[in-house]
CSV table of C-alpha atoms in Angstrom, one decimal:
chain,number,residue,atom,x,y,z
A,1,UNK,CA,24.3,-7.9,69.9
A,2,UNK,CA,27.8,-6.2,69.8
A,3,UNK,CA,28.4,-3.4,71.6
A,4,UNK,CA,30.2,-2.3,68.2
A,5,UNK,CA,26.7,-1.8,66.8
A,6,UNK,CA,24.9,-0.4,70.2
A,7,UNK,CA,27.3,3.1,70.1
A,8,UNK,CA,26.4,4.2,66.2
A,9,UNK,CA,23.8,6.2,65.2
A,10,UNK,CA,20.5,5.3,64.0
A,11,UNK,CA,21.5,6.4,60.4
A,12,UNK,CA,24.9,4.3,60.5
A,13,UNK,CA,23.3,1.5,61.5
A,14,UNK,CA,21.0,1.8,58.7
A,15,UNK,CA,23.6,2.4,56.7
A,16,UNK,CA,25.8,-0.5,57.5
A,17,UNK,CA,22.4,-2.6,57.1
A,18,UNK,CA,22.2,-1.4,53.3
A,19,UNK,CA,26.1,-2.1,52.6
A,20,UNK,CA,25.3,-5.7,54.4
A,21,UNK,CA,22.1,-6.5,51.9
A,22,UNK,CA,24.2,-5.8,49.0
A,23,UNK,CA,27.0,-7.5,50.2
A,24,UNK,CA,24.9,-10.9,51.1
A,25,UNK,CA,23.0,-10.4,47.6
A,26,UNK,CA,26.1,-10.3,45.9
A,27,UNK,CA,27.4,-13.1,47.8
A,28,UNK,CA,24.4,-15.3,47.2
A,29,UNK,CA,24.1,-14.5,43.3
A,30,UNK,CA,27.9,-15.1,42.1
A,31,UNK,CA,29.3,-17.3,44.7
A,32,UNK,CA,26.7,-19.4,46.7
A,33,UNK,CA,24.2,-20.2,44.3
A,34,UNK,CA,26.6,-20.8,41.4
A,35,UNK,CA,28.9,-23.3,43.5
A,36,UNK,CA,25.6,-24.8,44.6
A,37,UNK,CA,24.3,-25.7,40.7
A,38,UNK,CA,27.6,-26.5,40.1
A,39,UNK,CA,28.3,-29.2,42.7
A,40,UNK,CA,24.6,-30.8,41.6
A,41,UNK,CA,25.2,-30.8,37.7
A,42,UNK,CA,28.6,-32.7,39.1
A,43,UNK,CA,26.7,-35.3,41.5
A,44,UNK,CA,24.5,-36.5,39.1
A,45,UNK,CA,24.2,-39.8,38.1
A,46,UNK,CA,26.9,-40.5,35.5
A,47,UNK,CA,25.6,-41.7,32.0
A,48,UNK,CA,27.5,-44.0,30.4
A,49,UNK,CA,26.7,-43.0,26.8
A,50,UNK,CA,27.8,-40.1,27.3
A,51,UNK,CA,31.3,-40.2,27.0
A,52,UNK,CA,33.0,-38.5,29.5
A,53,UNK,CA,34.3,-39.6,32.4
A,54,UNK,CA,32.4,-40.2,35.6
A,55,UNK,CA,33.8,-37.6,38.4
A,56,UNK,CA,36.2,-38.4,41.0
A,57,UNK,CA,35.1,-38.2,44.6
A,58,UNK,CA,37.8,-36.1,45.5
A,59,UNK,CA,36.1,-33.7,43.4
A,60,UNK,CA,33.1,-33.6,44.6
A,61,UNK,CA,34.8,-33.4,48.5
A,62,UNK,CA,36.3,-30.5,46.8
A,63,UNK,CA,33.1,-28.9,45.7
A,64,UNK,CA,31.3,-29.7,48.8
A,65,UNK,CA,33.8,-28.3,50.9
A,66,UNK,CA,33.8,-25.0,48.9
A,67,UNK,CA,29.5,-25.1,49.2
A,68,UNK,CA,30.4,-25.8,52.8
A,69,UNK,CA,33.0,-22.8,53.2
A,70,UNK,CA,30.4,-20.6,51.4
A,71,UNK,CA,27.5,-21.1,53.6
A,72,UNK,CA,29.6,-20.6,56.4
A,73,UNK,CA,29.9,-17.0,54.9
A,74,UNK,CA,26.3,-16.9,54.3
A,75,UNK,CA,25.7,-17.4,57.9
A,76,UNK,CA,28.2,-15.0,59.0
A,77,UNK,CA,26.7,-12.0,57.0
A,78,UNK,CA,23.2,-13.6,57.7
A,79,UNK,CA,23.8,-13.0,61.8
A,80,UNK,CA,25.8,-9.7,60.9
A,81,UNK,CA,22.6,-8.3,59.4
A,82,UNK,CA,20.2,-9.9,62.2
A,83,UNK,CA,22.2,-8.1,64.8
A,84,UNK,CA,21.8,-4.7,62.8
A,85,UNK,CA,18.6,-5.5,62.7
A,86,UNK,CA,17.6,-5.9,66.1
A,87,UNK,CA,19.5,-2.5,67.2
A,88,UNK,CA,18.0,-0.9,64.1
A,89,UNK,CA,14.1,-1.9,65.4
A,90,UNK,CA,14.8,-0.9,69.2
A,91,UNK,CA,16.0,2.0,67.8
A,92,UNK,CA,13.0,2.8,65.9
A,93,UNK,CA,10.9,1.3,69.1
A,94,UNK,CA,12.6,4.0,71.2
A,95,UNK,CA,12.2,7.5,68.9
A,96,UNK,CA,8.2,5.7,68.8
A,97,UNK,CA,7.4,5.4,72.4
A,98,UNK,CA,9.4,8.8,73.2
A,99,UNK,CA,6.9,10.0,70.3
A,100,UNK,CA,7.8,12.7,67.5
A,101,UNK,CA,8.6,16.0,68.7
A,102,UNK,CA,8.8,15.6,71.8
């Protein structure tokens, strides 16, 4: 965990966390997922009848390495959020076992 993280507050954490969500959702609904159907609609097994031309490989190197580059991101955010997280329950764990009002 970063010691970036470690000196905010409970409620920026929490914060940050919220903006992180968003961000990975967004991420994961127009970027990820739609590179990910794409590249599958292109590696399917060319039909002949169709009429168009198969697809080069160099394209679908180029889609892969875009998927590739993209779940890179996804992990990035993904471990961002998991070290929020972490700080976010020891937090809580600590205001618990010091107890309410106290």
């Amino acid at each position: 965990m970063g010691s970036s993280i470690d000196h905010l507050t409970l409620r920026e954490k929490l914060r940050d966390a919220a903006r992180g969500i968003r961000e990975l959702i967004e991420h994961l609904e127009l970027g990820f997922v739609p590179k990910v159907h794409e590249l599958r609609k292109l590696s399917r097994q060319h039909d002949s009848t169709s009429g168009s031309p198969p697809v080069a490989d160099v394209t679908i190197r180029s889609y892969v390495s875009s998927v590739l580059e993209s779940d890179r991101f996804t992990a990035g955010l993904n471990e961002s959020l998991e070290n929020y997280l972490n700080s976010i329950k020891k937090d809580v764990s600590d205001v618990v076992s010091r107890g309410v009002g106290r």
